[in-house]
Amino acid sequence: GIQVEQSPPDLILQEGANSTLRCNFSDSVNNLQWFHQNPWGQLINLFYIPSGTKQNGRLSATTVATERYSLLYISSSQTTDSGVYFCAVELHSGGGADGLTFGKGTHLIIQP
Amino acid sequence: SAVISQKPSRDICQRGTSLTIQCQVDSQVTMMFWYRQQPGQSLTLIATANQGSEATYESGFVIDKFPISRPNLTFSTLTVSNLSPEDSSIYLCSVEVVAREQYFGPGTRLLVL
């Protein structure tokens, strides 16, 4: 099956710092999403980004589908940004939607 | 997006028993999915549930252990049968709303003693 690798696995930053999270995937994909799992376990949709660049406030993401990677940028980090960031992909297929394959996540801690 | 609810939010069960988890969506959706997140781990797809057809299970998951129902376009249940401590996990349902983007329910935290 498709492989999804995220780096770094852990990241500790001071409030106000910027960070870049990376997601590499091993095959062509129909769908790529970034999620933030908060300390209560809720998965929050950040971006649906199978290709191109999107921005939402302090967060932005870029996916280069031809090179099979995606980047999530967090600027001016806040303590509420702490949690686990997951990249998830759906393998490219000609049929209907399939389930997502998740990376192992990046555990981000923002210290005040 | 979609509003997705799950019941129960958490439960503690004895080994050998079963737990049925409900997933309710506020709009009609074709595709629903069930995932498991073991402690400290990432999410793993259990099965895809389409209304009017049998669920499709991923490798390592079988219908006898994880029977799924999908009676209509807004509701699904996942049963975890013959519970063992290794089944202690968070179970999440998700739906595809538009253009393949998936949204997740709040999850059900299961502890098996």
PDB file of C-alpha atoms in Angstrom:
ATOM      1  CA  GLY A   1       0.000   0.000   0.000  1.00  0.00           C
ATOM      2  CA  ILE A   2       0.869   3.644  -0.104  1.00  0.00           C
ATOM      3  CA  GLN A   3       3.471   4.885   2.382  1.00  0.00           C
ATOM      4  CA  VAL A   4       3.114   8.224   4.168  1.00  0.00           C
ATOM      5  CA  GLU A   5       6.073   9.598   6.071  1.00  0.00           C
ATOM      6  CA  GLN A   6       5.964  12.694   8.238  1.00  0.00           C
ATOM      7  CA  SER A   7       8.852  14.669   9.662  1.00  0.00           C
ATOM      8  CA  PRO A   8       9.908  15.653  12.169  1.00  0.00           C
ATOM      9  CA  PRO A   9       8.188  13.221  14.554  1.00  0.00           C
ATOM     10  CA  ASP A  10       8.497  15.659  17.451  1.00  0.00           C
ATOM     11  CA  LEU A  11       8.992  19.410  17.581  1.00  0.00           C
ATOM     12  CA  ILE A  12       9.284  21.742  20.568  1.00  0.00           C
ATOM     13  CA  LEU A  13       9.165  25.482  19.906  1.00  0.00           C
ATOM     14  CA  GLN A  14       8.805  28.721  21.780  1.00  0.00           C
ATOM     15  CA  GLU A  15       5.697  30.779  21.306  1.00  0.00           C
ATOM     16  CA  GLY A  16       6.072  33.063  18.306  1.00  0.00           C
ATOM     17  CA  ALA A  17       8.350  30.735  16.338  1.00  0.00           C
ATOM     18  CA  ASN A  18       7.670  29.465  12.835  1.00  0.00           C
ATOM     19  CA  SER A  19       7.719  25.823  11.775  1.00  0.00           C
ATOM     20  CA  THR A  20       7.552  23.627   8.698  1.00  0.00           C
ATOM     21  CA  LEU A  21       6.129  20.118   8.776  1.00  0.00           C
ATOM     22  CA  ARG A  22       6.744  17.734   5.902  1.00  0.00           C
ATOM     23  CA  CYS A  23       4.755  14.842   4.441  1.00  0.00           C
ATOM     24  CA  ASN A  24       6.200  12.485   1.819  1.00  0.00           C
ATOM     25  CA  PHE A  25       4.028   9.938   0.058  1.00  0.00           C
ATOM     26  CA  SER A  26       4.971   7.046  -2.158  1.00  0.00           C
ATOM     27  CA  ASP A  27       2.336   7.080  -4.902  1.00  0.00           C
ATOM     28  CA  SER A  28      -0.062   9.297  -6.844  1.00  0.00           C
ATOM     29  CA  VAL A  29      -2.943  10.522  -4.697  1.00  0.00           C
ATOM     30  CA  ASN A  30      -6.479  11.781  -5.248  1.00  0.00           C
ATOM     31  CA  ASN A  31      -6.657  13.495  -1.910  1.00  0.00           C
ATOM     32  CA  LEU A  32      -4.274  14.917   0.661  1.00  0.00           C
ATOM     33  CA  GLN A  33      -5.471  16.427   3.898  1.00  0.00           C
ATOM     34  CA  TRP A  34      -3.772  17.965   6.916  1.00  0.00           C
ATOM     35  CA  PHE A  35      -5.377  17.572  10.325  1.00  0.00           C
ATOM     36  CA  HIS A  36      -4.668  18.884  13.797  1.00  0.00           C
ATOM     37  CA  GLN A  37      -5.571  16.525  16.634  1.00  0.00           C
ATOM     38  CA  ASN A  38      -6.091  18.570  19.745  1.00  0.00           C
ATOM     39  CA  PRO A  39      -5.400  17.293  23.267  1.00  0.00           C
ATOM     40  CA  TRP A  40      -9.024  16.126  23.533  1.00  0.00           C
ATOM     41  CA  GLY A  41      -8.592  13.864  20.513  1.00  0.00           C
ATOM     42  CA  GLN A  42     -10.708  15.827  18.063  1.00  0.00           C
ATOM     43  CA  LEU A  43      -9.420  15.838  14.495  1.00  0.00           C
ATOM     44  CA  ILE A  44      -9.674  19.312  13.029  1.00  0.00           C
ATOM     45  CA  ASN A  45      -9.511  19.779   9.276  1.00  0.00           C
ATOM     46  CA  LEU A  46      -6.764  22.199   8.317  1.00  0.00           C
ATOM     47  CA  PHE A  47      -6.400  21.796   4.562  1.00  0.00           C
ATOM     48  CA  TYR A  48      -7.683  19.708   1.715  1.00  0.00           C
ATOM     49  CA  ILE A  49      -4.773  20.110  -0.679  1.00  0.00           C
ATOM     50  CA  PRO A  50      -4.083  17.399  -3.290  1.00  0.00           C
ATOM     51  CA  SER A  51      -2.029  19.994  -5.173  1.00  0.00           C
ATOM     52  CA  GLY A  52      -1.127  23.665  -5.081  1.00  0.00           C
ATOM     53  CA  THR A  53      -0.916  26.148  -2.229  1.00  0.00           C
ATOM     54  CA  LYS A  54      -3.504  27.343   0.289  1.00  0.00           C
ATOM     55  CA  GLN A  55      -3.417  29.735   3.202  1.00  0.00           C
ATOM     56  CA  ASN A  56      -5.664  30.135   6.210  1.00  0.00           C
ATOM     57  CA  GLY A  57      -4.536  32.740   8.696  1.00  0.00           C
ATOM     58  CA  ARG A  58      -1.218  31.761  10.241  1.00  0.00           C
ATOM     59  CA  LEU A  59      -1.269  28.388   8.496  1.00  0.00           C
ATOM     60  CA  SER A  60      -0.435  27.601   4.917  1.00  0.00           C
ATOM     61  CA  ALA A  61       0.197  24.410   2.967  1.00  0.00           C
ATOM     62  CA  THR A  62       1.797  23.441  -0.302  1.00  0.00           C
ATOM     63  CA  THR A  63       1.554  20.128  -2.121  1.00  0.00           C
ATOM     64  CA  VAL A  64       3.838  19.267  -5.032  1.00  0.00           C
ATOM     65  CA  ALA A  65       2.050  16.231  -6.371  1.00  0.00           C
ATOM     66  CA  THR A  66       4.633  15.460  -9.066  1.00  0.00           C
ATOM     67  CA  GLU A  67       7.344  15.208  -6.401  1.00  0.00           C
ATOM     68  CA  ARG A  68       5.045  13.496  -3.881  1.00  0.00           C
ATOM     69  CA  TYR A  69       5.369  15.770  -0.903  1.00  0.00           C
ATOM     70  CA  SER A  70       3.404  18.336   1.042  1.00  0.00           C
ATOM     71  CA  LEU A  71       4.471  21.010   3.512  1.00  0.00           C
ATOM     72  CA  LEU A  72       2.502  22.622   6.318  1.00  0.00           C
ATOM     73  CA  TYR A  73       3.738  26.001   7.544  1.00  0.00           C
ATOM     74  CA  ILE A  74       2.795  27.421  10.924  1.00  0.00           C
ATOM     75  CA  SER A  75       3.818  31.003  11.581  1.00  0.00           C
ATOM     76  CA  SER A  76       3.872  32.927  14.866  1.00  0.00           C
ATOM     77  CA  SER A  77       3.093  29.779  16.877  1.00  0.00           C
ATOM     78  CA  GLN A  78       0.691  29.956  19.802  1.00  0.00           C
ATOM     79  CA  THR A  79       0.307  27.537  22.692  1.00  0.00           C
ATOM     80  CA  THR A  80      -3.050  26.488  21.254  1.00  0.00           C
ATOM     81  CA  ASP A  81      -1.198  25.141  18.210  1.00  0.00           C
ATOM     82  CA  SER A  82       0.126  22.301  20.357  1.00  0.00           C
ATOM     83  CA  GLY A  83      -1.008  18.815  19.444  1.00  0.00           C
ATOM     84  CA  VAL A  84      -0.412  16.231  16.757  1.00  0.00           C
ATOM     85  CA  TYR A  85      -0.470  17.177  13.082  1.00  0.00           C
ATOM     86  CA  PHE A  86      -1.417  14.405  10.685  1.00  0.00           C
ATOM     87  CA  CYS A  87      -1.040  14.190   6.953  1.00  0.00           C
ATOM     88  CA  ALA A  88      -3.434  11.745   5.285  1.00  0.00           C
ATOM     89  CA  VAL A  89      -3.738  10.679   1.670  1.00  0.00           C
ATOM     90  CA  GLU A  90      -6.176   8.811  -0.510  1.00  0.00           C
ATOM     91  CA  LEU A  91      -4.603   6.631  -3.161  1.00  0.00           C
ATOM     92  CA  HIS A  92      -5.328   7.645  -6.718  1.00  0.00           C
ATOM     93  CA  SER A  93      -7.940   5.392  -8.270  1.00  0.00           C
ATOM     94  CA  GLY A  94     -10.588   5.620 -10.926  1.00  0.00           C
ATOM     95  CA  GLY A  95     -13.461   4.744  -8.642  1.00  0.00           C
ATOM     96  CA  GLY A  96     -15.229   6.449  -5.785  1.00  0.00           C
ATOM     97  CA  ALA A  97     -13.654   7.793  -2.627  1.00  0.00           C
ATOM     98  CA  ASP A  98     -11.502   5.476  -0.586  1.00  0.00           C
ATOM     99  CA  GLY A  99     -10.360   5.700   2.984  1.00  0.00           C
ATOM    100  CA  LEU A 100      -7.392   7.765   4.044  1.00  0.00           C
ATOM    101  CA  THR A 101      -3.927   6.473   4.865  1.00  0.00           C
ATOM    102  CA  PHE A 102      -2.411   8.468   7.687  1.00  0.00           C
ATOM    103  CA  GLY A 103       1.174   9.288   8.475  1.00  0.00           C
ATOM    104  CA  LYS A 104       2.436   8.805  12.004  1.00  0.00           C
ATOM    105  CA  GLY A 105       2.090  12.495  12.750  1.00  0.00           C
ATOM    106  CA  THR A 106       4.234  15.313  14.078  1.00  0.00           C
ATOM    107  CA  HIS A 107       3.845  15.974  17.794  1.00  0.00           C
ATOM    108  CA  LEU A 108       4.178  19.733  18.260  1.00  0.00           C
ATOM    109  CA  ILE A 109       4.640  21.401  21.629  1.00  0.00           C
ATOM    110  CA  ILE A 110       4.569  25.195  21.842  1.00  0.00           C
ATOM    111  CA  GLN A 111       6.024  26.513  25.054  1.00  0.00           C
ATOM    112  CA  PRO A 112       4.987  29.920  26.437  1.00  0.00           C
TER     113      PRO A 112
ATOM    114  CA  SER B   1     -18.462  20.621   6.228  1.00  0.00           C
ATOM    115  CA  ALA B   2     -20.730  18.346   8.278  1.00  0.00           C
ATOM    116  CA  VAL B   3     -21.756  17.947  11.886  1.00  0.00           C
ATOM    117  CA  ILE B   4     -20.923  14.424  13.010  1.00  0.00           C
ATOM    118  CA  SER B   5     -21.818  12.956  16.371  1.00  0.00           C
ATOM    119  CA  GLN B   6     -20.801   9.674  17.945  1.00  0.00           C
ATOM    120  CA  LYS B   7     -22.288   7.741  20.817  1.00  0.00           C
ATOM    121  CA  PRO B   8     -21.048   6.837  23.319  1.00  0.00           C
ATOM    122  CA  SER B   9     -18.220   9.325  23.728  1.00  0.00           C
ATOM    123  CA  ARG B  10     -16.433   6.886  25.995  1.00  0.00           C
ATOM    124  CA  ASP B  11     -17.022   3.543  27.651  1.00  0.00           C
ATOM    125  CA  ILE B  12     -15.361   0.998  29.876  1.00  0.00           C
ATOM    126  CA  CYS B  13     -16.173  -2.605  29.005  1.00  0.00           C
ATOM    127  CA  GLN B  14     -15.332  -6.022  30.321  1.00  0.00           C
ATOM    128  CA  ARG B  15     -13.421  -8.455  28.140  1.00  0.00           C
ATOM    129  CA  GLY B  16     -15.605 -10.817  26.171  1.00  0.00           C
ATOM    130  CA  THR B  17     -18.456  -8.334  25.791  1.00  0.00           C
ATOM    131  CA  SER B  18     -19.291  -6.142  22.782  1.00  0.00           C
ATOM    132  CA  LEU B  19     -19.718  -2.421  22.226  1.00  0.00           C
ATOM    133  CA  THR B  20     -21.773  -0.800  19.499  1.00  0.00           C
ATOM    134  CA  ILE B  21     -20.775   2.711  18.432  1.00  0.00           C
ATOM    135  CA  GLN B  22     -23.191   4.981  16.610  1.00  0.00           C
ATOM    136  CA  CYS B  23     -22.271   7.654  14.077  1.00  0.00           C
ATOM    137  CA  GLN B  24     -24.844  10.258  13.025  1.00  0.00           C
ATOM    138  CA  VAL B  25     -24.375  12.927  10.339  1.00  0.00           C
ATOM    139  CA  ASP B  26     -26.511  16.022   9.836  1.00  0.00           C
ATOM    140  CA  SER B  27     -26.693  15.575   6.075  1.00  0.00           C
ATOM    141  CA  GLN B  28     -26.965  12.703   3.632  1.00  0.00           C
ATOM    142  CA  VAL B  29     -23.602  11.284   2.628  1.00  0.00           C
ATOM    143  CA  THR B  30     -22.676   8.402   0.383  1.00  0.00           C
ATOM    144  CA  MET B  31     -19.357   7.403   1.889  1.00  0.00           C
ATOM    145  CA  MET B  32     -18.768   6.732   5.575  1.00  0.00           C
ATOM    146  CA  PHE B  33     -15.596   5.310   7.063  1.00  0.00           C
ATOM    147  CA  TRP B  34     -14.548   3.806  10.379  1.00  0.00           C
ATOM    148  CA  TYR B  35     -11.039   4.224  11.818  1.00  0.00           C
ATOM    149  CA  ARG B  36      -9.196   3.017  14.893  1.00  0.00           C
ATOM    150  CA  GLN B  37      -6.546   4.951  16.785  1.00  0.00           C
ATOM    151  CA  GLN B  38      -4.633   2.843  19.259  1.00  0.00           C
ATOM    152  CA  PRO B  39      -2.978   4.623  22.201  1.00  0.00           C
ATOM    153  CA  GLY B  40      -0.198   6.917  21.028  1.00  0.00           C
ATOM    154  CA  GLN B  41      -0.592   5.780  17.432  1.00  0.00           C
ATOM    155  CA  SER B  42      -1.907   7.115  14.170  1.00  0.00           C
ATOM    156  CA  LEU B  43      -5.281   6.334  12.625  1.00  0.00           C
ATOM    157  CA  THR B  44      -5.918   3.107  10.726  1.00  0.00           C
ATOM    158  CA  LEU B  45      -8.850   2.535   8.401  1.00  0.00           C
ATOM    159  CA  ILE B  46     -11.092  -0.327   9.507  1.00  0.00           C
ATOM    160  CA  ALA B  47     -13.726  -0.322   6.774  1.00  0.00           C
ATOM    161  CA  THR B  48     -15.747   1.678   4.289  1.00  0.00           C
ATOM    162  CA  ALA B  49     -19.519   1.668   4.742  1.00  0.00           C
ATOM    163  CA  ASN B  50     -21.795   2.537   1.841  1.00  0.00           C
ATOM    164  CA  GLN B  51     -25.550   2.582   2.180  1.00  0.00           C
ATOM    165  CA  GLY B  52     -27.208  -0.430   0.631  1.00  0.00           C
ATOM    166  CA  SER B  53     -24.101  -2.578   0.314  1.00  0.00           C
ATOM    167  CA  GLU B  54     -21.813  -4.652   2.488  1.00  0.00           C
ATOM    168  CA  ALA B  55     -18.981  -2.860   4.196  1.00  0.00           C
ATOM    169  CA  THR B  56     -15.530  -3.217   2.676  1.00  0.00           C
ATOM    170  CA  TYR B  57     -12.892  -4.178   5.232  1.00  0.00           C
ATOM    171  CA  GLU B  58      -9.192  -3.401   5.180  1.00  0.00           C
ATOM    172  CA  SER B  59      -6.545  -6.051   5.606  1.00  0.00           C
ATOM    173  CA  GLY B  60      -6.376  -7.189   9.206  1.00  0.00           C
ATOM    174  CA  PHE B  61     -10.009  -6.367  10.005  1.00  0.00           C
ATOM    175  CA  VAL B  62     -12.824  -8.912   9.673  1.00  0.00           C
ATOM    176  CA  ILE B  63     -16.593  -8.656   9.723  1.00  0.00           C
ATOM    177  CA  ASP B  64     -17.002 -11.113  12.616  1.00  0.00           C
ATOM    178  CA  LYS B  65     -14.940  -8.858  14.880  1.00  0.00           C
ATOM    179  CA  PHE B  66     -16.126  -5.468  13.517  1.00  0.00           C
ATOM    180  CA  PRO B  67     -19.653  -5.829  12.079  1.00  0.00           C
ATOM    181  CA  ILE B  68     -20.921  -2.597  10.511  1.00  0.00           C
ATOM    182  CA  SER B  69     -24.395  -1.466   9.615  1.00  0.00           C
ATOM    183  CA  ARG B  70     -25.351   1.382   7.277  1.00  0.00           C
ATOM    184  CA  PRO B  71     -29.153   1.523   7.214  1.00  0.00           C
ATOM    185  CA  ASN B  72     -29.457   4.985   5.637  1.00  0.00           C
ATOM    186  CA  LEU B  73     -27.469   7.931   4.319  1.00  0.00           C
ATOM    187  CA  THR B  74     -27.058   9.648   7.710  1.00  0.00           C
ATOM    188  CA  PHE B  75     -26.282   6.823  10.121  1.00  0.00           C
ATOM    189  CA  SER B  76     -23.895   3.934  10.704  1.00  0.00           C
ATOM    190  CA  THR B  77     -22.891   1.650  13.551  1.00  0.00           C
ATOM    191  CA  LEU B  78     -19.674  -0.184  14.297  1.00  0.00           C
ATOM    192  CA  THR B  79     -19.701  -3.073  16.751  1.00  0.00           C
ATOM    193  CA  VAL B  80     -16.488  -4.249  18.351  1.00  0.00           C
ATOM    194  CA  SER B  81     -17.114  -7.860  19.373  1.00  0.00           C
ATOM    195  CA  ASN B  82     -15.550 -10.218  21.884  1.00  0.00           C
ATOM    196  CA  LEU B  83     -13.577  -7.405  23.449  1.00  0.00           C
ATOM    197  CA  SER B  84     -10.022  -7.831  24.680  1.00  0.00           C
ATOM    198  CA  PRO B  85      -7.677  -5.246  26.241  1.00  0.00           C
ATOM    199  CA  GLU B  86      -5.978  -4.892  22.834  1.00  0.00           C
ATOM    200  CA  ASP B  87      -9.211  -3.326  21.539  1.00  0.00           C
ATOM    201  CA  SER B  88      -8.736  -0.345  23.845  1.00  0.00           C
ATOM    202  CA  SER B  89      -8.585   2.516  21.354  1.00  0.00           C
ATOM    203  CA  ILE B  90     -10.355   5.546  20.023  1.00  0.00           C
ATOM    204  CA  TYR B  91     -12.821   4.654  17.277  1.00  0.00           C
ATOM    205  CA  LEU B  92     -13.703   7.406  14.816  1.00  0.00           C
ATOM    206  CA  CYS B  93     -16.147   7.663  11.980  1.00  0.00           C
ATOM    207  CA  SER B  94     -15.658   9.974   9.060  1.00  0.00           C
ATOM    208  CA  VAL B  95     -17.698  11.085   6.080  1.00  0.00           C
ATOM    209  CA  GLU B  96     -16.882  12.370   2.647  1.00  0.00           C
ATOM    210  CA  VAL B  97     -18.763  15.625   2.201  1.00  0.00           C
ATOM    211  CA  VAL B  98     -17.592  17.179  -1.047  1.00  0.00           C
ATOM    212  CA  ALA B  99     -14.802  16.506  -3.505  1.00  0.00           C
ATOM    213  CA  ARG B 100     -13.261  13.656  -1.502  1.00  0.00           C
ATOM    214  CA  GLU B 101     -12.607  15.780   1.605  1.00  0.00           C
ATOM    215  CA  GLN B 102     -13.287  13.813   4.793  1.00  0.00           C
ATOM    216  CA  TYR B 103     -14.553  15.101   8.117  1.00  0.00           C
ATOM    217  CA  PHE B 104     -14.277  13.202  11.380  1.00  0.00           C
ATOM    218  CA  GLY B 105     -16.544  12.655  14.327  1.00  0.00           C
ATOM    219  CA  PRO B 106     -15.326  13.336  17.879  1.00  0.00           C
ATOM    220  CA  GLY B 107     -14.435   9.695  18.477  1.00  0.00           C
ATOM    221  CA  THR B 108     -15.394   7.031  21.004  1.00  0.00           C
ATOM    222  CA  ARG B 109     -12.813   6.185  23.642  1.00  0.00           C
ATOM    223  CA  LEU B 110     -12.989   2.511  24.588  1.00  0.00           C
ATOM    224  CA  LEU B 111     -11.196   0.971  27.537  1.00  0.00           C
ATOM    225  CA  VAL B 112     -11.399  -2.803  27.949  1.00  0.00           C
ATOM    226  CA  LEU B 113     -10.627  -4.276  31.341  1.00  0.00           C
TER     227      LEU B 113
END
